[in-house]
Backbone as CSV, one residue per row, in Angstrom:
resi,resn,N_x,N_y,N_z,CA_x,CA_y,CA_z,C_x,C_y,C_z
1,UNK,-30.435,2.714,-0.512,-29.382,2.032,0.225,-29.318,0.579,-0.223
2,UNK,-27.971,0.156,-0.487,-27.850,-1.178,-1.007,-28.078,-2.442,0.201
3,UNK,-28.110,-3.806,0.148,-28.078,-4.600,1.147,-26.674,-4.433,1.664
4,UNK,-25.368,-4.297,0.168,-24.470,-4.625,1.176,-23.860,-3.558,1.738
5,UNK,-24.189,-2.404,1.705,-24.144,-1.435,3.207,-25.011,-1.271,3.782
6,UNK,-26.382,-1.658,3.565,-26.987,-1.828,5.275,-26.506,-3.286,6.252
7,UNK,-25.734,-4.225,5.159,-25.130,-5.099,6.032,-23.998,-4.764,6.920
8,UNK,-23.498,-3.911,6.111,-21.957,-3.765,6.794,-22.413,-2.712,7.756
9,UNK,-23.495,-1.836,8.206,-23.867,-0.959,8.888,-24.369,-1.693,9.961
10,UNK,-24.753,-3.313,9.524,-25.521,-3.783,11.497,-24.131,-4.453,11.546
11,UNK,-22.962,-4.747,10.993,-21.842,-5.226,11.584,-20.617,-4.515,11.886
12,UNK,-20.069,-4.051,13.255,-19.359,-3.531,13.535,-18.406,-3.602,13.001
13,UNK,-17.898,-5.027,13.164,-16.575,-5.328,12.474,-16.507,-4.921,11.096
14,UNK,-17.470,-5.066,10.629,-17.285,-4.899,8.966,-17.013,-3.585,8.398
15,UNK,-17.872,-2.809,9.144,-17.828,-1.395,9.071,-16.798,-1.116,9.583
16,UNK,-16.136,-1.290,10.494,-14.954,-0.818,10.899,-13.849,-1.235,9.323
17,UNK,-13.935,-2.735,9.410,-12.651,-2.780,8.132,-13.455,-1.788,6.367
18,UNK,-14.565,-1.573,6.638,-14.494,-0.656,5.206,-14.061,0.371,5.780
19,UNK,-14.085,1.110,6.799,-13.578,2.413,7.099,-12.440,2.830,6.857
20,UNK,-11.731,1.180,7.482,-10.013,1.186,7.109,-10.030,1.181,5.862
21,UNK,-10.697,0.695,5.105,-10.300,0.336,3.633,-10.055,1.587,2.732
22,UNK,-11.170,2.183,3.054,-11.425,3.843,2.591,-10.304,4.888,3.117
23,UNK,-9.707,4.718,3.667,-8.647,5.535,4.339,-6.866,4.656,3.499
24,UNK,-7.158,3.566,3.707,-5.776,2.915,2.713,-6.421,3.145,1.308
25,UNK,-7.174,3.179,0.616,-7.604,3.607,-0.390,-6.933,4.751,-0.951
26,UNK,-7.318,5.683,-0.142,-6.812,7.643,-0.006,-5.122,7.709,-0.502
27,UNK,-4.294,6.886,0.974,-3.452,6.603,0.543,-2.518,6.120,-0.764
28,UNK,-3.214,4.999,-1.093,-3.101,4.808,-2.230,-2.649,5.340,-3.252
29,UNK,-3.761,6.132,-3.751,-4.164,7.077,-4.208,-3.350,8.064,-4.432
30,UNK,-2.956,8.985,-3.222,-1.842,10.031,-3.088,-0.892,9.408,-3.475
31,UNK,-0.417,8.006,-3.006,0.750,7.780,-3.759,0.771,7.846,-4.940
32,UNK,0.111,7.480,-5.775,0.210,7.271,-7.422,0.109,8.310,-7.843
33,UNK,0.365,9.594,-6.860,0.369,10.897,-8.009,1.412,11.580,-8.014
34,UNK,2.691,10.856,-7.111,4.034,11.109,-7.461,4.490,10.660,-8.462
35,UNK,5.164,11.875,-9.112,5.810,11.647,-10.108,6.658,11.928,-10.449
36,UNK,7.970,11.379,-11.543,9.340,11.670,-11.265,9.996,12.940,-12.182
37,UNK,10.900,13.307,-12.646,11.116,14.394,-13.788,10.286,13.925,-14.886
38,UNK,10.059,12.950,-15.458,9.606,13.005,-16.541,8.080,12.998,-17.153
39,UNK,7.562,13.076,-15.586,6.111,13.031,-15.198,5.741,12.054,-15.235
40,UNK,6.302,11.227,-15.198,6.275,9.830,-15.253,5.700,9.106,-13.702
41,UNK,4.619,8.623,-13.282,4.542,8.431,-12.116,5.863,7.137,-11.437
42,UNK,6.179,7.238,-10.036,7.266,6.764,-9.692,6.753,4.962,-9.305
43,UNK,5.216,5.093,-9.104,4.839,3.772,-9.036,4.870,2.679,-10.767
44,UNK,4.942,3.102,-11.504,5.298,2.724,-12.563,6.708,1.473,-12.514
45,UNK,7.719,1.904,-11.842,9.455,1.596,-11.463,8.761,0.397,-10.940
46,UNK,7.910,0.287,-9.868,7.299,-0.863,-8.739,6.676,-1.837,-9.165
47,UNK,6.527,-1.730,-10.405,5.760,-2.840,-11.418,6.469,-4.040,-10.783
48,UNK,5.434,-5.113,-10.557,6.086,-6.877,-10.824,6.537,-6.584,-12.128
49,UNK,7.713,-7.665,-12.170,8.202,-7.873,-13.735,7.054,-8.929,-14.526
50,UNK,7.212,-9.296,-15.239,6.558,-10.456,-16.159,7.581,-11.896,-15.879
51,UNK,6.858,-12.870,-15.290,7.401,-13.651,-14.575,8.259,-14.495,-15.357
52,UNK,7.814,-14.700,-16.919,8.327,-15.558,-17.783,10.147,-14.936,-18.237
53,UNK,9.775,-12.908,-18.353,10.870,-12.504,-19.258,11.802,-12.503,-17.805
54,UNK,11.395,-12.425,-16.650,12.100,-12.098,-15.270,11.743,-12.781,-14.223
55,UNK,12.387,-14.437,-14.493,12.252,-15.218,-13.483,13.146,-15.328,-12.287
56,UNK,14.332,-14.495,-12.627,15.561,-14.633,-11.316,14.537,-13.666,-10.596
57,UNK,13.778,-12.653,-10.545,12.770,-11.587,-9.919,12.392,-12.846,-8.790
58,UNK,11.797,-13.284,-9.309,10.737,-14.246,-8.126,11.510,-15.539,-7.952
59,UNK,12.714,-15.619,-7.904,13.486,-17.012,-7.343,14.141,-15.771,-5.957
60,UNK,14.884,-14.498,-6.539,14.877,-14.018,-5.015,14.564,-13.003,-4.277
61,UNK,13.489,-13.012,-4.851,12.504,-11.751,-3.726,10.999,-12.817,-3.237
62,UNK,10.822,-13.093,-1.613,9.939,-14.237,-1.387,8.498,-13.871,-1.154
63,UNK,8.577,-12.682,-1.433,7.034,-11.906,-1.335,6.811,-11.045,-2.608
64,UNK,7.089,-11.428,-3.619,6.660,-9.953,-4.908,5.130,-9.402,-4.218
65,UNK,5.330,-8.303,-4.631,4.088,-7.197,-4.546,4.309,-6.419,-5.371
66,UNK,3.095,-5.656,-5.446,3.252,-4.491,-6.080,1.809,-3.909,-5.858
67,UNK,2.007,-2.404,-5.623,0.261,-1.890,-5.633,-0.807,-2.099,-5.783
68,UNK,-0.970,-2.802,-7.438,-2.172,-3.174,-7.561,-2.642,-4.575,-6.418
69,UNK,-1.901,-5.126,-6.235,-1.980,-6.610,-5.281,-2.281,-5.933,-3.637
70,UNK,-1.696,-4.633,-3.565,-2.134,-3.898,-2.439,-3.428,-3.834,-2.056
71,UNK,-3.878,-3.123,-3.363,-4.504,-2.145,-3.564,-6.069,-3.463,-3.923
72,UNK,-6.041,-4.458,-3.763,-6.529,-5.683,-4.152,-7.155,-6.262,-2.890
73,UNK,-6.105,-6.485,-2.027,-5.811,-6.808,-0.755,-6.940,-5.618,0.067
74,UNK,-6.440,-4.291,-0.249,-7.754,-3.312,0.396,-9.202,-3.703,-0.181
75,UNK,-9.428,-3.896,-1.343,-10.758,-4.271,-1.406,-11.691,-5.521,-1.033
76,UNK,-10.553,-6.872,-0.932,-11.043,-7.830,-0.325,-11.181,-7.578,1.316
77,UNK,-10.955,-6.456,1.445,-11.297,-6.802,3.150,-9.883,-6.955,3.706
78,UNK,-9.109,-7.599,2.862,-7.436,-8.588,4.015,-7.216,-7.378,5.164
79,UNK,-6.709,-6.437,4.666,-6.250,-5.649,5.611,-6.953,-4.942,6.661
80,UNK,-7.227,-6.110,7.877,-8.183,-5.586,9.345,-7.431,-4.621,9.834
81,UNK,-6.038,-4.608,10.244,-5.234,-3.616,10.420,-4.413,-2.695,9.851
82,UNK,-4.534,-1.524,10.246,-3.673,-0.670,8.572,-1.999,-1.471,9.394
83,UNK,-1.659,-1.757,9.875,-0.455,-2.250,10.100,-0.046,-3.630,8.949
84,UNK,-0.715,-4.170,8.926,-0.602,-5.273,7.546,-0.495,-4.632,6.087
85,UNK,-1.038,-3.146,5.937,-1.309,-2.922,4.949,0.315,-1.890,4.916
86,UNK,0.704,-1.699,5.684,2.153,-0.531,5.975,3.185,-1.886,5.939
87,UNK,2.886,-2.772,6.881,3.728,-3.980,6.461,4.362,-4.434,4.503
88,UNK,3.348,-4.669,3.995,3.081,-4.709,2.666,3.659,-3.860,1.628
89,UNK,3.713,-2.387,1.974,4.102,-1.791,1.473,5.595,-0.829,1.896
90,UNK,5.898,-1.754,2.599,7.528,-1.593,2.829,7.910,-2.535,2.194
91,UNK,7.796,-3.968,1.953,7.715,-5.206,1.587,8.019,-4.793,-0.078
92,UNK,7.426,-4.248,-0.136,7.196,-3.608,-1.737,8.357,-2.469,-1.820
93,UNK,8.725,-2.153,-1.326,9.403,-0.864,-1.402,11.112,-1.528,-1.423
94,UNK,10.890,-2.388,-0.161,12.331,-3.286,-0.183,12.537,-3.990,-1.347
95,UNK,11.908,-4.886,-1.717,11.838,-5.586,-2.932,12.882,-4.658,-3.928
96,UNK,11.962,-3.667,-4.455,12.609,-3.170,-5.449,14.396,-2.482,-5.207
97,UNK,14.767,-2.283,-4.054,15.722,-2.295,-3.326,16.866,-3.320,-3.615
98,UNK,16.080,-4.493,-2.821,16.745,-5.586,-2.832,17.521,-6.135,-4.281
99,UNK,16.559,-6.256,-5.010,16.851,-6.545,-6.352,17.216,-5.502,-7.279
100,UNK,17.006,-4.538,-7.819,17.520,-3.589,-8.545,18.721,-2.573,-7.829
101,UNK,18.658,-2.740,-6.756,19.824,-1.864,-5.893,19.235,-0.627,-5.646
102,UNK,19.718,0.089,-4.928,19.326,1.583,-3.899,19.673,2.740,-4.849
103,UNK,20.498,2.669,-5.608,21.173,3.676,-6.485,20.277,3.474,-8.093
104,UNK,19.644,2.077,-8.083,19.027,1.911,-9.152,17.727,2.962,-9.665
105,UNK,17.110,3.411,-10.772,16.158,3.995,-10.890,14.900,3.385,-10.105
106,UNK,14.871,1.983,-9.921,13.456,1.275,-9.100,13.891,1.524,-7.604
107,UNK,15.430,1.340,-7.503,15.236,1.789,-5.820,14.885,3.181,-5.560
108,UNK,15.399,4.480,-6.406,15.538,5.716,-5.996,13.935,6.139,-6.154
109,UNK,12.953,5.215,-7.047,11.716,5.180,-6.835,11.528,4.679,-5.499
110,UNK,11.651,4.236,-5.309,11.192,2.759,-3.769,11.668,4.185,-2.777
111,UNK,12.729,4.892,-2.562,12.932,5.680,-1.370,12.165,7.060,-1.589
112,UNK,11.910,7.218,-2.776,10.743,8.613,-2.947,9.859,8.013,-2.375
113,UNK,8.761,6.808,-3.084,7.975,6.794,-2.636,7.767,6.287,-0.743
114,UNK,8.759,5.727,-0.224,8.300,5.312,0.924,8.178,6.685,2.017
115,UNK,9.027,7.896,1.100,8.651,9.319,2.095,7.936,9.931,2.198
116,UNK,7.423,9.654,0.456,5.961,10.314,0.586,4.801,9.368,0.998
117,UNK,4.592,8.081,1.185,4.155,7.123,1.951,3.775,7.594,3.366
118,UNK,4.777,8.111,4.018,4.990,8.648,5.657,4.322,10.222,5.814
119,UNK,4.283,10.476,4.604,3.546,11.677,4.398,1.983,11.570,4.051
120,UNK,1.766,10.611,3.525,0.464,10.617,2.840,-0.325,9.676,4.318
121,UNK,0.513,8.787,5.047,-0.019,8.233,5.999,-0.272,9.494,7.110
122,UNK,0.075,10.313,7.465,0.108,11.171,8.302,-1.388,12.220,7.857
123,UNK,-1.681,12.441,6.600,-2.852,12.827,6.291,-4.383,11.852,6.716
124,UNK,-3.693,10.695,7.113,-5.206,9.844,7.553,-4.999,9.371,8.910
125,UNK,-4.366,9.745,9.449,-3.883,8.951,11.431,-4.916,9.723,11.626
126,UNK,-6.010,10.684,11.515,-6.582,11.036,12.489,-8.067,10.158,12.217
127,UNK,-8.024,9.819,11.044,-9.500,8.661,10.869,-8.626,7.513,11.180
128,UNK,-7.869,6.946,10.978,-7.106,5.665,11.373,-7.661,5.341,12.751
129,UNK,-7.541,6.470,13.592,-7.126,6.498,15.121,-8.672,6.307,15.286
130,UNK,-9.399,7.018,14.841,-10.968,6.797,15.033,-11.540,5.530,14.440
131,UNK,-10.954,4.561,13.899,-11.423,3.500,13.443,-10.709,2.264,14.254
132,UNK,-9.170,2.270,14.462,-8.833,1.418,15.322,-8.128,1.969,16.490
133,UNK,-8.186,2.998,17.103,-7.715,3.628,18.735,-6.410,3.569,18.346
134,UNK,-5.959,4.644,19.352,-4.729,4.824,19.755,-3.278,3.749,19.236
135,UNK,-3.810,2.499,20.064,-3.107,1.493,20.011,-2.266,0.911,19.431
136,UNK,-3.227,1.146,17.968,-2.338,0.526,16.209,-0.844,1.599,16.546
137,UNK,-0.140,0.116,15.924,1.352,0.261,16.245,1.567,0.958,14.599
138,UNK,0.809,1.099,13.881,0.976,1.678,12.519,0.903,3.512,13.112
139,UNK,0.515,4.164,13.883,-0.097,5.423,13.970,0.828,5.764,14.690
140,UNK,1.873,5.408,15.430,3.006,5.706,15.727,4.155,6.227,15.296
């Protein structure tokens, strides 16, 4: 056994947010194994651009994201609540929306993935619920 899980084992809190972490992890995960006709995974479309070749990108979208920054965010700990982490990844989903349009190949990615999102979240509400109760307005 390492120190830093017998640490996170005498701290509640801590253990609680790796629990979450491990469960948005999963998620994750399932998402990136949608993929579109061309087998092409659909998180691919969700890429940040390259800021230099696609600077109108980040003059008007005021939060860029993208998975890996998610998926970043789960390992530092940020996300105490899976509600920050569902926040985030609508955030991400709009984005590509916003800017490429709904009819665009990055939006028609952005609305696959946010269904199977609602799907893949529904495979972990029952550890969710055991890590932060009922309550979380995400498990709703």
């Amino acid at each position: 056994r390492t120190r830093g899980l017998a640490f996170v084992e005498d701290d509640p809190e801590l253990e609680k947010i790796a629990r979450i972490a491990v469960a948005l992890k999963e998620i994750c995960i399932e998402m990136a194994t949608l993929k579109d006709e061309r087998s092409q995974p659909f998180l691919n479309r969700l890429a940040l651009p390259n800021k230099k070749k696609v600077p109108l990108y980040y003059e008007r979208i005021p939060k860029p994201i993208d998975l890996p920054h998610i998926q970043s965010n789960i390992e530092q700990g940020t996300y105490k609540q899976p509600k920050v982490f569902e926040d985030d990844l609508l955030i991400m989903f709009s984005n590509a929306v916003k800017y490429y349009g709904i009819s665009s190949p990055e939006g028609v990615a952005s609305e696959k993935l946010k269904e199977h999102y609602y799907i893949c979240k529904q495979r972990q509400v029952e550890k969710l619920i055991a890590y932060v109760g009922e309550q979380n307005e995400l498990l709703r």
